[in-house]
Amino acid sequence: GAVVSQHPSRVICKSGTSVKIECRSLDFQATTMFWYRQFPKKSLMLMATSNEGSKATYEQGVEKDKFLINHASLTLSTLTVTSAHPEDSSFYICSAETYYGYTFGSGTRLTVV
Amino acid sequence: KQEVTQIPAALSVPEGENLVLNCSFTDSAIYNLQWFRQDPGKGLTSLLLIQSSQREQTSGRLNASLDKSSGRSTLYIAASQPGDSATYLCAVADYGGSQGNLIFGKGTKLSVKP
């Protein structure tokens, strides 16, 4: 139980375009979804916390207009990287807290060319 | 500010050996500590979760301990197998901020040679 499905797993996009990443909780309701980013050889860092039906809370240094988060239902949260640039190339992963601990999506490898 | 350190950064052992991975954190006021496994190109897989009131958790060949007072956790892997080769990450959840604010170490890359 407690599965988070994240799509796409890999995406390559051109600089200037936008990319949407989806995270769905398949067998539970995720009131809160957390979005992380991991650059090569760096620790996973929290980007933002999304709460169903309200605005996301962004960590310091994360541009909210660039990384749009929508959590319109208890089972779906999306992260849209707008006007992506090569420096946005990274591994993005979502997670939700369950009774058993934090469960993570499988991650999205974004490459901006 | 909470900092998590994992030692060693990399470890190579022959198959069958028992091994210990170390994780230390600077602020003992944690909500819980979790060990993850990350395979290349894959997302994180949660291995063990230790609540702040617990001292250890076991799952199969894995045993994780937690000593909050000293700011340490260890992940013990018994009878290692080549399939255990991966990067192991520990992360602590703070009380202060959002419970989702997991602070990760940089991981230990484990290689188990047949």
mmCIF file of C-alpha atoms in Angstrom:
data_model
loop_
_atom_site.group_PDB
_atom_site.id
_atom_site.type_symbol
_atom_site.label_atom_id
_atom_site.label_comp_id
_atom_site.label_asym_id
_atom_site.label_seq_id
_atom_site.Cartn_x
_atom_site.Cartn_y
_atom_site.Cartn_z
ATOM 1 C CA GLY A 1 0.000 0.000 0.000
ATOM 2 C CA ALA A 2 0.848 3.724 0.055
ATOM 3 C CA VAL A 3 2.080 4.068 -3.495
ATOM 4 C CA VAL A 4 2.877 7.341 -5.203
ATOM 5 C CA SER A 5 2.976 7.200 -8.974
ATOM 6 C CA GLN A 6 5.144 9.834 -10.647
ATOM 7 C CA HIS A 7 5.210 10.612 -14.368
ATOM 8 C CA PRO A 8 7.090 11.044 -16.564
ATOM 9 C CA SER A 9 10.191 9.198 -15.406
ATOM 10 C CA ARG A 10 12.348 10.950 -17.967
ATOM 11 C CA VAL A 11 11.805 14.017 -20.070
ATOM 12 C CA ILE A 12 13.975 16.001 -22.433
ATOM 13 C CA CYS A 13 12.756 19.434 -23.409
ATOM 14 C CA LYS A 14 14.009 22.438 -25.250
ATOM 15 C CA SER A 15 15.115 25.527 -23.405
ATOM 16 C CA GLY A 16 12.212 27.906 -22.906
ATOM 17 C CA THR A 17 9.477 25.317 -22.868
ATOM 18 C CA SER A 18 7.465 24.138 -19.865
ATOM 19 C CA VAL A 19 7.324 20.660 -18.391
ATOM 20 C CA LYS A 20 4.658 19.227 -16.102
ATOM 21 C CA ILE A 21 5.420 16.464 -13.623
ATOM 22 C CA GLU A 22 2.555 14.572 -12.004
ATOM 23 C CA CYS A 23 2.408 12.701 -8.731
ATOM 24 C CA ARG A 24 -0.622 10.604 -7.856
ATOM 25 C CA SER A 25 -1.288 8.787 -4.626
ATOM 26 C CA LEU A 26 -2.839 5.520 -5.780
ATOM 27 C CA ASP A 27 -4.273 3.982 -2.631
ATOM 28 C CA PHE A 28 -4.378 6.732 -0.088
ATOM 29 C CA GLN A 29 -5.209 10.393 0.195
ATOM 30 C CA ALA A 30 -2.237 12.696 0.289
ATOM 31 C CA THR A 31 -3.222 15.886 2.009
ATOM 32 C CA THR A 32 0.321 17.087 1.711
ATOM 33 C CA MET A 33 2.809 16.389 -1.036
ATOM 34 C CA PHE A 34 6.459 17.333 -0.889
ATOM 35 C CA TRP A 35 8.598 18.141 -3.893
ATOM 36 C CA TYR A 36 12.342 17.569 -3.894
ATOM 37 C CA ARG A 37 15.146 18.222 -6.317
ATOM 38 C CA GLN A 38 18.490 16.495 -6.469
ATOM 39 C CA PHE A 39 21.462 17.786 -8.420
ATOM 40 C CA PRO A 40 24.308 15.391 -9.192
ATOM 41 C CA LYS A 41 26.420 14.549 -6.154
ATOM 42 C CA LYS A 42 24.185 16.675 -3.944
ATOM 43 C CA SER A 43 21.669 15.771 -1.299
ATOM 44 C CA LEU A 44 18.009 15.725 -2.045
ATOM 45 C CA MET A 45 16.625 19.175 -1.212
ATOM 46 C CA LEU A 46 13.072 20.148 -0.424
ATOM 47 C CA MET A 47 11.680 22.605 -2.953
ATOM 48 C CA ALA A 48 8.138 23.097 -1.768
ATOM 49 C CA THR A 49 5.283 21.666 0.198
ATOM 50 C CA SER A 50 1.885 21.472 -1.455
ATOM 51 C CA ASN A 51 -1.341 21.192 0.477
ATOM 52 C CA GLU A 52 -4.573 20.155 -1.140
ATOM 53 C CA GLY A 53 -6.740 23.146 -1.908
ATOM 54 C CA SER A 54 -4.265 25.814 -0.881
ATOM 55 C CA LYS A 55 -1.150 27.531 -2.117
ATOM 56 C CA ALA A 56 2.143 25.724 -1.922
ATOM 57 C CA THR A 57 4.853 26.760 0.490
ATOM 58 C CA TYR A 58 8.210 27.252 -1.173
ATOM 59 C CA GLU A 59 11.613 26.914 0.393
ATOM 60 C CA GLN A 60 13.965 29.848 0.355
ATOM 61 C CA GLY A 61 15.644 30.301 -2.966
ATOM 62 C CA VAL A 62 13.021 28.407 -4.955
ATOM 63 C CA GLU A 63 11.186 30.596 -7.462
ATOM 64 C CA LYS A 64 7.472 30.055 -7.096
ATOM 65 C CA ASP A 65 6.728 31.598 -10.502
ATOM 66 C CA LYS A 66 9.096 29.209 -12.151
ATOM 67 C CA PHE A 67 8.085 26.049 -10.329
ATOM 68 C CA LEU A 68 4.304 26.045 -10.325
ATOM 69 C CA ILE A 69 2.726 23.562 -7.960
ATOM 70 C CA ASN A 70 -0.906 22.575 -8.075
ATOM 71 C CA HIS A 71 -2.562 20.243 -5.587
ATOM 72 C CA ALA A 72 -6.156 20.318 -6.724
ATOM 73 C CA SER A 73 -7.219 17.002 -5.261
ATOM 74 C CA LEU A 74 -6.220 14.621 -2.488
ATOM 75 C CA THR A 75 -4.674 12.267 -4.987
ATOM 76 C CA LEU A 76 -2.897 14.526 -7.459
ATOM 77 C CA SER A 77 -0.143 17.106 -7.191
ATOM 78 C CA THR A 78 1.682 18.585 -10.164
ATOM 79 C CA LEU A 79 4.920 20.488 -10.551
ATOM 80 C CA THR A 80 5.335 22.576 -13.686
ATOM 81 C CA VAL A 81 8.774 23.843 -14.570
ATOM 82 C CA THR A 82 8.067 26.936 -16.641
ATOM 83 C CA SER A 83 10.450 28.362 -19.206
ATOM 84 C CA ALA A 84 12.946 25.659 -18.422
ATOM 85 C CA HIS A 85 16.654 26.299 -18.812
ATOM 86 C CA PRO A 86 19.629 23.919 -18.811
ATOM 87 C CA GLU A 87 20.359 24.755 -15.171
ATOM 88 C CA ASP A 88 16.941 23.317 -14.287
ATOM 89 C CA SER A 89 18.149 19.900 -15.441
ATOM 90 C CA SER A 90 17.876 17.756 -12.346
ATOM 91 C CA PHE A 91 16.131 14.847 -10.686
ATOM 92 C CA TYR A 92 12.729 15.831 -9.312
ATOM 93 C CA ILE A 93 10.905 13.622 -6.859
ATOM 94 C CA CYS A 94 7.714 13.925 -4.872
ATOM 95 C CA SER A 95 6.760 12.328 -1.597
ATOM 96 C CA ALA A 96 3.837 12.065 0.764
ATOM 97 C CA GLU A 97 3.682 11.096 4.385
ATOM 98 C CA THR A 98 1.848 7.907 5.241
ATOM 99 C CA TYR A 99 1.422 5.885 8.400
ATOM 100 C CA TYR A 100 4.470 3.869 7.391
ATOM 101 C CA GLY A 101 6.680 6.870 6.803
ATOM 102 C CA TYR A 102 7.373 8.908 3.742
ATOM 103 C CA THR A 103 6.610 7.283 0.433
ATOM 104 C CA PHE A 104 8.242 8.595 -2.681
ATOM 105 C CA GLY A 105 7.438 8.697 -6.334
ATOM 106 C CA SER A 106 9.920 7.105 -8.690
ATOM 107 C CA GLY A 107 11.337 10.473 -9.693
ATOM 108 C CA THR A 108 11.617 12.431 -12.930
ATOM 109 C CA ARG A 109 14.898 13.019 -14.694
ATOM 110 C CA LEU A 110 14.585 16.346 -16.483
ATOM 111 C CA THR A 111 17.093 17.323 -19.123
ATOM 112 C CA VAL A 112 16.796 20.745 -20.708
ATOM 113 C CA VAL A 113 18.712 21.163 -23.955
ATOM 114 C CA LYS B 1 20.497 24.105 11.308
ATOM 115 C CA GLN B 2 20.307 20.344 11.033
ATOM 116 C CA GLU B 3 23.119 18.674 9.134
ATOM 117 C CA VAL B 4 23.322 15.015 8.244
ATOM 118 C CA THR B 5 26.607 13.282 7.519
ATOM 119 C CA GLN B 6 27.153 9.797 6.200
ATOM 120 C CA ILE B 7 30.386 7.889 6.486
ATOM 121 C CA PRO B 8 31.897 6.329 4.467
ATOM 122 C CA ALA B 9 31.031 7.945 1.161
ATOM 123 C CA ALA B 10 31.782 4.699 -0.619
ATOM 124 C CA LEU B 11 32.276 1.119 0.467
ATOM 125 C CA SER B 12 33.258 -2.002 -1.409
ATOM 126 C CA VAL B 13 32.935 -5.405 0.237
ATOM 127 C CA PRO B 14 32.996 -9.037 -0.856
ATOM 128 C CA GLU B 15 29.752 -10.937 -0.958
ATOM 129 C CA GLY B 16 28.671 -12.437 2.346
ATOM 130 C CA GLU B 17 30.269 -9.836 4.557
ATOM 131 C CA ASN B 18 28.343 -8.064 7.287
ATOM 132 C CA LEU B 19 28.645 -4.296 7.120
ATOM 133 C CA VAL B 20 27.659 -1.114 8.901
ATOM 134 C CA LEU B 21 26.767 2.223 7.394
ATOM 135 C CA ASN B 22 26.916 5.282 9.596
ATOM 136 C CA CYS B 23 24.762 8.392 9.766
ATOM 137 C CA SER B 24 25.199 11.314 12.138
ATOM 138 C CA PHE B 25 23.077 14.393 12.684
ATOM 139 C CA THR B 26 23.786 17.612 14.530
ATOM 140 C CA ASP B 27 20.429 18.348 16.167
ATOM 141 C CA SER B 28 19.004 15.560 18.302
ATOM 142 C CA ALA B 29 15.476 17.022 18.234
ATOM 143 C CA ILE B 30 14.261 14.869 15.376
ATOM 144 C CA TYR B 31 10.825 13.565 14.532
ATOM 145 C CA ASN B 32 12.102 10.407 12.904
ATOM 146 C CA LEU B 33 14.978 9.010 10.900
ATOM 147 C CA GLN B 34 14.655 7.029 7.728
ATOM 148 C CA TRP B 35 17.021 4.961 5.657
ATOM 149 C CA PHE B 36 16.570 4.842 1.900
ATOM 150 C CA ARG B 37 18.110 2.969 -0.947
ATOM 151 C CA GLN B 38 18.701 4.553 -4.324
ATOM 152 C CA ASP B 39 19.554 2.551 -7.404
ATOM 153 C CA PRO B 40 21.055 4.338 -10.401
ATOM 154 C CA GLY B 41 18.381 6.177 -12.351
ATOM 155 C CA LYS B 42 15.696 5.138 -9.913
ATOM 156 C CA GLY B 43 13.777 6.870 -7.181
ATOM 157 C CA LEU B 44 14.322 6.372 -3.502
ATOM 158 C CA THR B 45 13.112 3.207 -1.822
ATOM 159 C CA SER B 46 12.340 3.492 1.854
ATOM 160 C CA LEU B 47 14.071 0.760 3.873
ATOM 161 C CA LEU B 48 13.464 1.485 7.524
ATOM 162 C CA LEU B 49 11.802 4.230 9.503
ATOM 163 C CA ILE B 50 12.723 4.828 13.127
ATOM 164 C CA GLN B 51 10.516 7.111 15.169
ATOM 165 C CA SER B 52 12.233 9.355 17.687
ATOM 166 C CA SER B 53 10.947 7.196 20.557
ATOM 167 C CA GLN B 54 12.395 4.000 19.082
ATOM 168 C CA ARG B 55 15.926 2.666 19.256
ATOM 169 C CA GLU B 56 15.962 0.239 16.350
ATOM 170 C CA GLN B 57 14.011 -1.300 13.522
ATOM 171 C CA THR B 58 14.613 -4.536 11.663
ATOM 172 C CA SER B 59 13.574 -5.753 8.253
ATOM 173 C CA GLY B 60 15.030 -8.976 6.940
ATOM 174 C CA ARG B 61 18.798 -8.636 6.766
ATOM 175 C CA LEU B 62 18.644 -4.958 7.654
ATOM 176 C CA ASN B 63 18.807 -3.485 11.127
ATOM 177 C CA ALA B 64 18.824 0.227 11.843
ATOM 178 C CA SER B 65 19.605 1.725 15.212
ATOM 179 C CA LEU B 66 19.044 5.206 16.526
ATOM 180 C CA ASP B 67 20.848 6.991 19.358
ATOM 181 C CA LYS B 68 19.340 10.442 19.522
ATOM 182 C CA SER B 69 21.504 11.667 22.366
ATOM 183 C CA SER B 70 24.677 11.090 20.404
ATOM 184 C CA GLY B 71 23.113 12.048 17.096
ATOM 185 C CA ARG B 72 23.853 8.739 15.408
ATOM 186 C CA SER B 73 22.188 6.024 13.441
ATOM 187 C CA THR B 74 23.646 2.902 11.915
ATOM 188 C CA LEU B 75 22.343 0.624 9.212
ATOM 189 C CA TYR B 76 23.565 -2.935 9.598
ATOM 190 C CA ILE B 77 23.396 -5.209 6.585
ATOM 191 C CA ALA B 78 23.937 -8.884 7.267
ATOM 192 C CA ALA B 79 25.324 -11.352 4.752
ATOM 193 C CA SER B 80 25.630 -8.797 1.964
ATOM 194 C CA GLN B 81 24.688 -9.744 -1.591
ATOM 195 C CA PRO B 82 25.542 -8.199 -4.978
ATOM 196 C CA GLY B 83 21.930 -7.079 -5.207
ATOM 197 C CA ASP B 84 22.544 -4.850 -2.197
ATOM 198 C CA SER B 85 24.787 -2.658 -4.329
ATOM 199 C CA ALA B 86 23.235 0.799 -4.334
ATOM 200 C CA THR B 87 23.521 4.171 -2.656
ATOM 201 C CA TYR B 88 22.123 4.260 0.850
ATOM 202 C CA LEU B 89 20.765 7.515 2.182
ATOM 203 C CA CYS B 90 19.669 8.462 5.640
ATOM 204 C CA ALA B 91 17.353 11.347 6.295
ATOM 205 C CA VAL B 92 16.006 12.983 9.419
ATOM 206 C CA ALA B 93 12.720 14.779 9.794
ATOM 207 C CA ASP B 94 12.782 17.812 12.028
ATOM 208 C CA TYR B 95 10.181 18.724 14.597
ATOM 209 C CA GLY B 96 10.480 22.399 13.900
ATOM 210 C CA GLY B 97 9.430 22.727 10.326
ATOM 211 C CA SER B 98 7.161 20.779 8.080
ATOM 212 C CA GLN B 99 7.360 17.066 8.709
ATOM 213 C CA GLY B 100 8.175 16.733 5.067
ATOM 214 C CA ASN B 101 11.358 18.642 5.510
ATOM 215 C CA LEU B 102 13.635 15.679 5.293
ATOM 216 C CA ILE B 103 17.294 16.497 5.625
ATOM 217 C CA PHE B 104 19.353 13.984 3.746
ATOM 218 C CA GLY B 105 22.947 12.929 3.979
ATOM 219 C CA LYS B 106 24.928 12.604 0.769
ATOM 220 C CA GLY B 107 24.753 8.851 0.921
ATOM 221 C CA THR B 108 27.067 5.863 1.026
ATOM 222 C CA LYS B 109 27.668 4.094 -2.266
ATOM 223 C CA LEU B 110 27.870 0.394 -1.564
ATOM 224 C CA SER B 111 29.356 -2.116 -3.933
ATOM 225 C CA VAL B 112 29.095 -5.797 -3.070
ATOM 226 C CA LYS B 113 31.370 -7.914 -5.233
ATOM 227 C CA PRO B 114 30.510 -11.515 -6.047
#
